């Protein structure tokens, strides 16, 4: 069977399924109503002394009333499932109901009259008496059945719209997560070569200075740094304690280049850092940015400061360096800081990075939310 023939079959099945569910429910409902109606008639007959049998009354109720209304439920459900536009607008409901009454009600009357033997007509007077008998039959049940089927149709449509909306939201969420994951991978791929380039620059400066022994030590340190970077790159988060150890090794490598000019003060290093997660390689770009806009801008000693401060609901990480006349007017616009902002946002919406001059120093401040 090809796809062109399979599609109409599937569409037809999807239309029939709601109608069959409706007729099954209608059968149960009208069977219960017939049972109650027959019980009421049987009770009335007992009070008036009329002999009757409950089984016969139940069959009469079911055949005369339930079967026509079950057929009506099935047909109406199928029509609405196939052409939902018939009741898409409220103004279309009344014409549909009028048309239903004009078609169904006379058919129901003829059906009941046939079952009761009223169709033996010999004169116009017989026709008049038949009409008087039938005119009051079925109006309420027909109207109630129409309203119930219409309500079920609207409920089913609302449920389908809600499910479709949920599927759309899930698809959008999955797509967003996939895009964010790809963005995170791209940011890592961009960051790690950048770090490697700067580390190799530090070692090349030692080689050019002719200090081979120190350069070999730098290569060993770089090897340890790269091992951490490769290990961290396969995880979405790392602890601040691990990041700080990595930064200390990185500073030892940079000290081979800057010597005694590299002066670093770290404050607030305690056990709290082991419990705080952050993106891998978070601190290194901040340290690198501070070095580049401090020691690379003058010949004297530097003053790099790193501070960790806990506050309600968050941990602040401050990395600062002095501002000098030779410094860049906007040292916060580099690649490392831009990537760090993006990676923090991807990790947690409340994680932020702000950078700018403050009291004669350039300060990069990271806020990491704390989870209980």
mmCIF file of C-alpha atoms in Angstrom:
data_model
loop_
_atom_site.group_PDB
_atom_site.id
_atom_site.type_symbol
_atom_site.label_atom_id
_atom_site.label_comp_id
_atom_site.label_asym_id
_atom_site.label_seq_id
_atom_site.Cartn_x
_atom_site.Cartn_y
_atom_site.Cartn_z
ATOM 1 C CA UNK A 1 0.000 0.000 0.000
ATOM 2 C CA UNK A 2 1.498 3.339 -0.977
ATOM 3 C CA UNK A 3 1.416 6.520 1.042
ATOM 4 C CA UNK A 4 -1.298 8.108 -1.113
ATOM 5 C CA UNK A 5 -3.744 5.321 -0.242
ATOM 6 C CA UNK A 6 -2.638 5.026 3.397
ATOM 7 C CA UNK A 7 -3.313 8.677 4.257
ATOM 8 C CA UNK A 8 -7.085 8.702 3.620
ATOM 9 C CA UNK A 9 -7.461 5.451 5.560
ATOM 10 C CA UNK A 10 -5.624 6.907 8.543
ATOM 11 C CA UNK A 11 -7.677 10.106 8.341
ATOM 12 C CA UNK A 12 -10.924 8.141 8.192
ATOM 13 C CA UNK A 13 -9.901 6.049 11.203
ATOM 14 C CA UNK A 14 -9.063 9.179 13.200
ATOM 15 C CA UNK A 15 -12.543 10.526 12.417
ATOM 16 C CA UNK A 16 -14.388 7.320 13.339
ATOM 17 C CA UNK A 17 -12.580 6.703 16.645
ATOM 18 C CA UNK A 18 -14.148 9.678 18.502
ATOM 19 C CA UNK A 19 -17.596 8.687 17.167
ATOM 20 C CA UNK A 20 -17.232 5.105 18.412
ATOM 21 C CA UNK A 21 -16.151 6.332 21.808
ATOM 22 C CA UNK A 22 -19.193 8.575 21.895
ATOM 23 C CA UNK A 23 -21.625 5.817 20.895
ATOM 24 C CA UNK A 24 -20.101 3.473 23.472
ATOM 25 C CA UNK A 25 -20.543 6.107 26.175
ATOM 26 C CA UNK A 26 -24.036 6.900 24.857
ATOM 27 C CA UNK A 27 -25.001 3.227 25.015
ATOM 28 C CA UNK A 28 -24.057 3.069 28.684
ATOM 29 C CA UNK A 29 -25.816 6.335 29.498
ATOM 30 C CA UNK A 30 -29.041 5.459 27.685
ATOM 31 C CA UNK A 31 -29.037 1.946 29.100
ATOM 32 C CA UNK A 32 -28.923 3.511 32.575
ATOM 33 C CA UNK A 33 -31.650 6.014 31.671
ATOM 34 C CA UNK A 34 -33.805 3.208 30.220
ATOM 35 C CA UNK A 35 -33.335 1.192 33.403
ATOM 36 C CA UNK A 36 -34.434 4.140 35.551
ATOM 37 C CA UNK A 37 -37.329 5.004 33.247
ATOM 38 C CA UNK A 38 -38.570 1.422 33.214
ATOM 39 C CA UNK A 39 -38.273 1.280 37.007
ATOM 40 C CA UNK A 40 -40.327 4.472 37.360
ATOM 41 C CA UNK A 41 -43.014 3.125 35.000
ATOM 42 C CA UNK A 42 -43.080 -0.203 36.828
ATOM 43 C CA UNK A 43 -43.447 1.622 40.157
ATOM 44 C CA UNK A 44 -46.308 3.749 38.788
ATOM 45 C CA UNK A 45 -48.062 0.647 37.471
ATOM 46 C CA UNK A 46 -47.804 -1.029 40.862
ATOM 47 C CA UNK A 47 -49.420 1.967 42.554
ATOM 48 C CA UNK A 48 -52.283 2.064 40.052
ATOM 49 C CA UNK A 49 -52.768 -1.698 40.026
ATOM 50 C CA UNK A 50 -51.727 -2.186 36.409
ATOM 51 C CA UNK A 51 -49.985 -5.509 35.790
ATOM 52 C CA UNK A 52 -46.582 -5.181 34.090
ATOM 53 C CA UNK A 53 -43.182 -6.830 33.831
ATOM 54 C CA UNK A 54 -39.987 -4.854 34.419
ATOM 55 C CA UNK A 55 -38.059 -6.713 31.696
ATOM 56 C CA UNK A 56 -40.698 -5.835 29.114
ATOM 57 C CA UNK A 57 -40.757 -2.205 30.212
ATOM 58 C CA UNK A 58 -36.956 -2.012 30.057
ATOM 59 C CA UNK A 59 -36.908 -3.442 26.523
ATOM 60 C CA UNK A 60 -39.628 -0.975 25.472
ATOM 61 C CA UNK A 61 -37.766 1.994 26.885
ATOM 62 C CA UNK A 62 -34.498 0.910 25.288
ATOM 63 C CA UNK A 63 -35.947 0.138 21.860
ATOM 64 C CA UNK A 64 -38.255 3.157 21.618
ATOM 65 C CA UNK A 65 -36.053 5.856 23.130
ATOM 66 C CA UNK A 66 -32.479 4.724 23.570
ATOM 67 C CA UNK A 67 -31.795 3.245 20.119
ATOM 68 C CA UNK A 68 -32.872 6.356 18.107
ATOM 69 C CA UNK A 69 -30.844 8.633 20.373
ATOM 70 C CA UNK A 70 -27.813 6.332 20.193
ATOM 71 C CA UNK A 71 -28.043 6.500 16.385
ATOM 72 C CA UNK A 72 -28.344 10.288 16.651
ATOM 73 C CA UNK A 73 -25.247 10.431 18.913
ATOM 74 C CA UNK A 74 -23.196 8.298 16.536
ATOM 75 C CA UNK A 75 -24.197 10.227 13.397
ATOM 76 C CA UNK A 76 -23.788 13.640 15.006
ATOM 77 C CA UNK A 77 -20.395 12.741 16.514
ATOM 78 C CA UNK A 78 -19.147 11.412 13.173
ATOM 79 C CA UNK A 79 -20.340 14.505 11.300
ATOM 80 C CA UNK A 80 -18.732 16.892 13.793
ATOM 81 C CA UNK A 81 -15.482 14.904 13.808
ATOM 82 C CA UNK A 82 -15.405 14.943 9.997
ATOM 83 C CA UNK A 83 -16.500 18.566 9.565
ATOM 84 C CA UNK A 84 -15.678 20.478 12.770
ATOM 85 C CA UNK A 85 -16.199 23.765 10.932
ATOM 86 C CA UNK A 86 -19.978 23.222 11.196
ATOM 87 C CA UNK A 87 -19.836 24.400 14.817
ATOM 88 C CA UNK A 88 -16.611 26.398 14.687
ATOM 89 C CA UNK A 89 -18.647 29.590 15.154
ATOM 90 C CA UNK A 90 -21.471 29.960 17.714
ATOM 91 C CA UNK A 91 -23.796 31.445 15.095
ATOM 92 C CA UNK A 92 -23.698 28.141 13.178
ATOM 93 C CA UNK A 93 -25.001 26.099 16.116
ATOM 94 C CA UNK A 94 -28.643 27.242 15.948
ATOM 95 C CA UNK A 95 -29.103 26.488 12.203
ATOM 96 C CA UNK A 96 -27.499 23.084 12.754
ATOM 97 C CA UNK A 97 -29.866 22.336 15.624
ATOM 98 C CA UNK A 98 -32.925 23.445 13.609
ATOM 99 C CA UNK A 99 -31.879 21.268 10.687
ATOM 100 C CA UNK A 100 -31.312 18.332 13.034
ATOM 101 C CA UNK A 101 -34.785 18.702 14.551
ATOM 102 C CA UNK A 102 -36.438 18.936 11.139
ATOM 103 C CA UNK A 103 -34.724 15.728 10.027
ATOM 104 C CA UNK A 104 -34.541 13.631 13.179
ATOM 105 C CA UNK A 105 -37.739 14.457 15.007
ATOM 106 C CA UNK A 106 -40.190 13.282 12.295
ATOM 107 C CA UNK A 107 -38.079 10.145 11.792
ATOM 108 C CA UNK A 108 -38.221 9.426 15.538
ATOM 109 C CA UNK A 109 -41.971 9.958 15.595
ATOM 110 C CA UNK A 110 -42.536 7.567 12.682
ATOM 111 C CA UNK A 111 -40.264 4.994 14.329
ATOM 112 C CA UNK A 112 -42.148 5.097 17.642
ATOM 113 C CA UNK A 113 -45.537 5.134 15.893
ATOM 114 C CA UNK A 114 -44.503 2.072 13.890
ATOM 115 C CA UNK A 115 -43.406 0.222 17.033
ATOM 116 C CA UNK A 116 -46.688 1.055 18.799
ATOM 117 C CA UNK A 117 -48.885 0.206 15.817
ATOM 118 C CA UNK A 118 -50.149 3.758 15.276
ATOM 119 C CA UNK A 119 -49.524 3.813 11.536
ATOM 120 C CA UNK A 120 -52.878 2.201 10.657
ATOM 121 C CA UNK A 121 -54.476 5.346 9.273
ATOM 122 C CA UNK A 122 -57.918 5.379 7.664
ATOM 123 C CA UNK A 123 -58.809 9.064 7.707
ATOM 124 C CA UNK A 124 -57.505 12.573 8.262
ATOM 125 C CA UNK A 125 -58.814 12.346 11.819
ATOM 126 C CA UNK A 126 -56.415 9.437 12.417
ATOM 127 C CA UNK A 127 -53.573 11.604 11.119
ATOM 128 C CA UNK A 128 -54.594 14.432 13.433
ATOM 129 C CA UNK A 129 -54.756 12.123 16.477
ATOM 130 C CA UNK A 130 -51.350 10.643 15.580
ATOM 131 C CA UNK A 131 -49.806 14.093 15.352
ATOM 132 C CA UNK A 132 -51.261 15.041 18.729
ATOM 133 C CA UNK A 133 -49.799 11.902 20.267
ATOM 134 C CA UNK A 134 -46.343 12.414 18.774
ATOM 135 C CA UNK A 135 -45.859 16.175 19.011
ATOM 136 C CA UNK A 136 -44.784 16.019 22.651
ATOM 137 C CA UNK A 137 -42.492 13.026 22.221
ATOM 138 C CA UNK A 138 -38.712 13.420 22.057
ATOM 139 C CA UNK A 139 -38.190 17.190 22.148
ATOM 140 C CA UNK A 140 -36.353 17.242 25.462
ATOM 141 C CA UNK A 141 -34.264 14.133 24.815
ATOM 142 C CA UNK A 142 -33.297 15.301 21.314
ATOM 143 C CA UNK A 143 -32.246 18.716 22.610
ATOM 144 C CA UNK A 144 -30.342 17.212 25.557
ATOM 145 C CA UNK A 145 -28.540 14.736 23.274
ATOM 146 C CA UNK A 146 -27.551 17.500 20.852
ATOM 147 C CA UNK A 147 -26.232 19.653 23.713
ATOM 148 C CA UNK A 148 -24.306 16.733 25.228
ATOM 149 C CA UNK A 149 -22.669 15.756 21.914
ATOM 150 C CA UNK A 150 -21.809 19.379 21.191
ATOM 151 C CA UNK A 151 -20.270 19.798 24.651
ATOM 152 C CA UNK A 152 -18.226 16.628 24.189
ATOM 153 C CA UNK A 153 -17.072 17.865 20.773
ATOM 154 C CA UNK A 154 -15.920 21.210 22.191
ATOM 155 C CA UNK A 155 -14.232 19.468 25.124
ATOM 156 C CA UNK A 156 -12.399 17.095 22.782
ATOM 157 C CA UNK A 157 -11.244 19.982 20.587
ATOM 158 C CA UNK A 158 -10.024 21.930 23.617
ATOM 159 C CA UNK A 159 -8.121 18.872 24.846
ATOM 160 C CA UNK A 160 -6.546 18.337 21.413
ATOM 161 C CA UNK A 161 -5.504 21.993 21.251
ATOM 162 C CA UNK A 162 -3.972 21.740 24.713
ATOM 163 C CA UNK A 163 -2.070 18.586 23.769
ATOM 164 C CA UNK A 164 -0.890 20.203 20.525
ATOM 165 C CA UNK A 165 0.253 23.275 22.477
ATOM 166 C CA UNK A 166 2.121 21.063 24.960
ATOM 167 C CA UNK A 167 3.792 19.146 22.134
ATOM 168 C CA UNK A 168 4.791 22.431 20.514
ATOM 169 C CA UNK A 169 6.220 23.719 23.792
ATOM 170 C CA UNK A 170 8.142 20.472 24.338
ATOM 171 C CA UNK A 171 9.510 20.598 20.798
ATOM 172 C CA UNK A 172 10.560 24.226 21.250
ATOM 173 C CA UNK A 173 12.184 23.410 24.605
ATOM 174 C CA UNK A 174 14.081 20.451 23.140
ATOM 175 C CA UNK A 175 15.213 22.600 20.222
ATOM 176 C CA UNK A 176 16.316 25.371 22.569
ATOM 177 C CA UNK A 177 18.245 22.914 24.743
ATOM 178 C CA UNK A 178 19.929 21.472 21.658
ATOM 179 C CA UNK A 179 20.859 24.952 20.433
ATOM 180 C CA UNK A 180 22.163 25.959 23.857
ATOM 181 C CA UNK A 181 24.238 22.783 24.040
ATOM 182 C CA UNK A 182 25.729 23.475 20.625
ATOM 183 C CA UNK A 183 26.388 27.062 21.661
ATOM 184 C CA UNK A 184 28.156 25.876 24.815
ATOM 185 C CA UNK A 185 30.312 23.508 22.783
ATOM 186 C CA UNK A 186 31.174 26.316 20.367
ATOM 187 C CA UNK A 187 32.128 28.608 23.248
ATOM 188 C CA UNK A 188 34.389 25.934 24.731
ATOM 189 C CA UNK A 189 36.020 25.300 21.386
ATOM 190 C CA UNK A 190 36.646 29.029 21.095
ATOM 191 C CA UNK A 191 37.957 29.439 24.647
ATOM 192 C CA UNK A 192 40.400 26.549 24.903
ATOM 193 C CA UNK A 193 42.553 27.462 21.859
ATOM 194 C CA UNK A 194 42.561 31.046 23.133
ATOM 195 C CA UNK A 195 43.918 29.890 26.486
ATOM 196 C CA UNK A 196 46.459 27.617 24.803
ATOM 197 C CA UNK A 197 47.668 30.451 22.597
ATOM 198 C CA UNK A 198 48.314 32.711 25.590
ATOM 199 C CA UNK A 199 50.042 29.964 27.588
ATOM 200 C CA UNK A 200 52.355 29.168 24.657
ATOM 201 C CA UNK A 201 53.170 32.854 24.384
ATOM 202 C CA UNK A 202 54.369 32.799 27.996
ATOM 203 C CA UNK A 203 56.659 29.815 27.295
ATOM 204 C CA UNK A 204 57.925 31.271 24.010
ATOM 205 C CA UNK A 205 58.997 34.388 25.885
ATOM 206 C CA UNK A 206 61.172 32.170 28.116
ATOM 207 C CA UNK A 207 62.656 30.384 25.099
ATOM 208 C CA UNK A 208 63.531 33.683 23.434
ATOM 209 C CA UNK A 209 65.192 34.770 26.678
ATOM 210 C CA UNK A 210 67.433 31.666 26.448
ATOM 211 C CA UNK A 211 66.325 30.200 29.777
ATOM 212 C CA UNK A 212 65.834 26.599 28.587
ATOM 213 C CA UNK A 213 65.550 24.994 32.036
ATOM 214 C CA UNK A 214 62.791 27.336 33.126
ATOM 215 C CA UNK A 215 61.102 26.911 29.750
ATOM 216 C CA UNK A 216 61.052 23.119 30.242
ATOM 217 C CA UNK A 217 59.448 23.652 33.633
ATOM 218 C CA UNK A 218 56.865 25.837 31.948
ATOM 219 C CA UNK A 219 56.113 23.124 29.405
ATOM 220 C CA UNK A 220 55.530 20.651 32.254
ATOM 221 C CA UNK A 221 53.170 23.092 33.937
ATOM 222 C CA UNK A 222 51.382 23.677 30.649
ATOM 223 C CA UNK A 223 50.931 19.930 30.264
ATOM 224 C CA UNK A 224 49.208 19.756 33.663
ATOM 225 C CA UNK A 225 47.005 22.708 32.747
ATOM 226 C CA UNK A 226 45.977 21.127 29.479
ATOM 227 C CA UNK A 227 45.067 17.884 31.227
ATOM 228 C CA UNK A 228 42.704 19.791 33.497
ATOM 229 C CA UNK A 229 41.292 21.790 30.578
ATOM 230 C CA UNK A 230 40.618 18.603 28.580
ATOM 231 C CA UNK A 231 39.020 16.898 31.581
ATOM 232 C CA UNK A 232 36.883 19.929 32.439
ATOM 233 C CA UNK A 233 35.750 20.373 28.841
ATOM 234 C CA UNK A 234 33.611 17.216 28.969
ATOM 235 C CA UNK A 235 31.614 18.539 31.955
ATOM 236 C CA UNK A 236 29.127 21.380 32.144
ATOM 237 C CA UNK A 237 30.269 22.511 35.586
ATOM 238 C CA UNK A 238 33.258 22.428 37.888
ATOM 239 C CA UNK A 239 33.751 23.431 41.512
ATOM 240 C CA UNK A 240 35.258 26.811 42.310
ATOM 241 C CA UNK A 241 37.887 25.034 44.409
ATOM 242 C CA UNK A 242 39.106 23.077 41.349
ATOM 243 C CA UNK A 243 39.026 26.251 39.266
ATOM 244 C CA UNK A 244 41.114 28.075 41.853
ATOM 245 C CA UNK A 245 43.717 25.286 41.890
ATOM 246 C CA UNK A 246 43.855 25.508 38.099
ATOM 247 C CA UNK A 247 44.326 29.287 38.329
ATOM 248 C CA UNK A 248 47.179 28.892 40.810
ATOM 249 C CA UNK A 249 48.947 26.556 38.375
ATOM 250 C CA UNK A 250 48.266 29.031 35.576
ATOM 251 C CA UNK A 251 49.738 31.858 37.657
ATOM 252 C CA UNK A 252 52.816 29.746 38.374
ATOM 253 C CA UNK A 253 53.254 29.373 34.617
ATOM 254 C CA UNK A 254 52.817 33.116 34.083
ATOM 255 C CA UNK A 255 55.264 33.796 36.900
ATOM 256 C CA UNK A 256 57.934 32.190 34.731
ATOM 257 C CA UNK A 257 57.294 35.012 32.307
ATOM 258 C CA UNK A 258 56.694 37.969 34.626
ATOM 259 C CA UNK A 259 58.915 36.970 37.547
ATOM 260 C CA UNK A 260 58.632 39.054 40.684
ATOM 261 C CA UNK A 261 56.423 41.566 38.902
ATOM 262 C CA UNK A 262 53.512 39.158 39.234
ATOM 263 C CA UNK A 263 51.927 39.816 42.597
ATOM 264 C CA UNK A 264 48.628 38.140 43.417
ATOM 265 C CA UNK A 265 46.532 38.373 46.562
ATOM 266 C CA UNK A 266 43.729 35.819 47.035
ATOM 267 C CA UNK A 267 41.170 36.403 49.793
ATOM 268 C CA UNK A 268 38.230 34.236 50.949
ATOM 269 C CA UNK A 269 39.663 30.873 49.850
ATOM 270 C CA UNK A 270 37.869 28.409 52.165
ATOM 271 C CA UNK A 271 35.801 25.203 52.130
ATOM 272 C CA UNK A 272 32.795 27.061 50.693
ATOM 273 C CA UNK A 273 34.398 26.965 47.253
ATOM 274 C CA UNK A 274 34.111 23.163 47.148
ATOM 275 C CA UNK A 275 30.302 23.468 47.247
ATOM 276 C CA UNK A 276 29.847 26.099 44.531
ATOM 277 C CA UNK A 277 29.560 25.074 40.883
ATOM 278 C CA UNK A 278 30.600 27.220 37.954
ATOM 279 C CA UNK A 279 31.373 26.783 34.242
ATOM 280 C CA UNK A 280 34.759 25.116 33.602
ATOM 281 C CA UNK A 281 37.608 27.564 32.953
ATOM 282 C CA UNK A 282 35.666 30.421 34.539
ATOM 283 C CA UNK A 283 38.436 32.173 36.459
ATOM 284 C CA UNK A 284 41.303 31.800 33.992
ATOM 285 C CA UNK A 285 39.962 34.304 31.400
ATOM 286 C CA UNK A 286 39.369 36.853 34.177
ATOM 287 C CA UNK A 287 42.918 36.420 35.482
ATOM 288 C CA UNK A 288 44.320 36.582 31.965
ATOM 289 C CA UNK A 289 42.373 39.769 31.248
ATOM 290 C CA UNK A 290 43.685 41.361 34.468
ATOM 291 C CA UNK A 291 47.289 40.425 33.633
ATOM 292 C CA UNK A 292 47.030 41.757 30.104
ATOM 293 C CA UNK A 293 45.681 45.121 31.257
ATOM 294 C CA UNK A 294 48.021 45.441 34.200
ATOM 295 C CA UNK A 295 51.498 43.981 33.759
ATOM 296 C CA UNK A 296 51.504 44.293 29.973
ATOM 297 C CA UNK A 297 50.804 48.016 30.248
ATOM 298 C CA UNK A 298 53.783 49.047 32.418
ATOM 299 C CA UNK A 299 57.176 47.899 33.631
ATOM 300 C CA UNK A 300 56.617 47.912 37.384
ATOM 301 C CA UNK A 301 55.074 45.306 39.679
ATOM 302 C CA UNK A 302 51.440 44.383 39.323
ATOM 303 C CA UNK A 303 48.685 44.136 41.877
ATOM 304 C CA UNK A 304 46.219 41.390 40.969
ATOM 305 C CA UNK A 305 43.527 40.681 43.546
ATOM 306 C CA UNK A 306 41.068 37.791 43.709
ATOM 307 C CA UNK A 307 38.359 37.792 46.396
ATOM 308 C CA UNK A 308 35.511 35.406 47.215
ATOM 309 C CA UNK A 309 32.637 36.835 49.263
ATOM 310 C CA UNK A 310 29.513 34.991 50.298
ATOM 311 C CA UNK A 311 26.213 36.838 50.556
ATOM 312 C CA UNK A 312 22.575 35.679 50.915
ATOM 313 C CA UNK A 313 21.779 33.405 47.988
ATOM 314 C CA UNK A 314 24.962 34.043 46.016
ATOM 315 C CA UNK A 315 28.746 33.964 45.995
ATOM 316 C CA UNK A 316 30.641 36.934 44.590
ATOM 317 C CA UNK A 317 33.977 36.479 42.845
ATOM 318 C CA UNK A 318 35.989 39.690 42.375
ATOM 319 C CA UNK A 319 39.039 39.887 40.119
ATOM 320 C CA UNK A 320 40.659 43.332 39.932
ATOM 321 C CA UNK A 321 43.770 45.105 38.727
ATOM 322 C CA UNK A 322 44.944 48.739 38.903
ATOM 323 C CA UNK A 323 43.901 51.140 36.171
ATOM 324 C CA UNK A 324 46.777 53.046 34.648
ATOM 325 C CA UNK A 325 47.151 55.670 31.972
ATOM 326 C CA UNK A 326 48.417 53.105 29.477
ATOM 327 C CA UNK A 327 45.513 50.712 30.043
ATOM 328 C CA UNK A 328 42.801 50.131 27.471
ATOM 329 C CA UNK A 329 39.810 52.461 27.965
ATOM 330 C CA UNK A 330 37.494 49.426 27.733
ATOM 331 C CA UNK A 331 39.351 46.383 29.053
ATOM 332 C CA UNK A 332 36.070 44.510 29.526
ATOM 333 C CA UNK A 333 35.385 44.010 25.799
ATOM 334 C CA UNK A 334 37.818 41.139 25.167
ATOM 335 C CA UNK A 335 37.024 37.677 23.861
ATOM 336 C CA UNK A 336 37.560 35.996 27.239
ATOM 337 C CA UNK A 337 35.085 38.202 29.109
ATOM 338 C CA UNK A 338 32.464 37.978 26.368
ATOM 339 C CA UNK A 339 32.663 34.179 26.380
ATOM 340 C CA UNK A 340 32.536 34.083 30.162
ATOM 341 C CA UNK A 341 29.316 36.113 30.184
ATOM 342 C CA UNK A 342 27.717 33.757 27.689
ATOM 343 C CA UNK A 343 28.811 30.626 29.527
ATOM 344 C CA UNK A 344 27.504 31.955 32.846
ATOM 345 C CA UNK A 345 24.140 32.763 31.281
ATOM 346 C CA UNK A 346 23.922 29.289 29.781
ATOM 347 C CA UNK A 347 24.728 27.660 33.116
ATOM 348 C CA UNK A 348 22.148 29.620 35.160
ATOM 349 C CA UNK A 349 19.961 32.638 34.282
ATOM 350 C CA UNK A 350 20.842 34.288 37.613
ATOM 351 C CA UNK A 351 24.617 33.955 37.104
ATOM 352 C CA UNK A 352 26.130 37.233 35.898
ATOM 353 C CA UNK A 353 29.401 38.945 35.068
ATOM 354 C CA UNK A 354 29.867 42.695 35.343
ATOM 355 C CA UNK A 355 33.099 44.501 34.577
ATOM 356 C CA UNK A 356 34.183 48.117 34.817
ATOM 357 C CA UNK A 357 36.341 50.684 36.620
ATOM 358 C CA UNK A 358 35.814 51.210 40.339
ATOM 359 C CA UNK A 359 37.963 53.289 42.736
ATOM 360 C CA UNK A 360 40.981 53.345 40.428
ATOM 361 C CA UNK A 361 40.841 49.649 39.630
ATOM 362 C CA UNK A 362 39.235 47.590 36.924
ATOM 363 C CA UNK A 363 36.923 45.063 38.623
ATOM 364 C CA UNK A 364 35.336 41.965 37.097
ATOM 365 C CA UNK A 365 32.568 40.674 39.377
ATOM 366 C CA UNK A 366 30.936 37.256 38.971
ATOM 367 C CA UNK A 367 27.773 36.407 40.891
ATOM 368 C CA UNK A 368 27.039 32.686 41.237
ATOM 369 C CA UNK A 369 23.680 31.618 42.718
ATOM 370 C CA UNK A 370 23.900 29.262 45.681
ATOM 371 C CA UNK A 371 21.581 26.279 45.837
ATOM 372 C CA UNK A 372 20.382 24.821 49.131
#
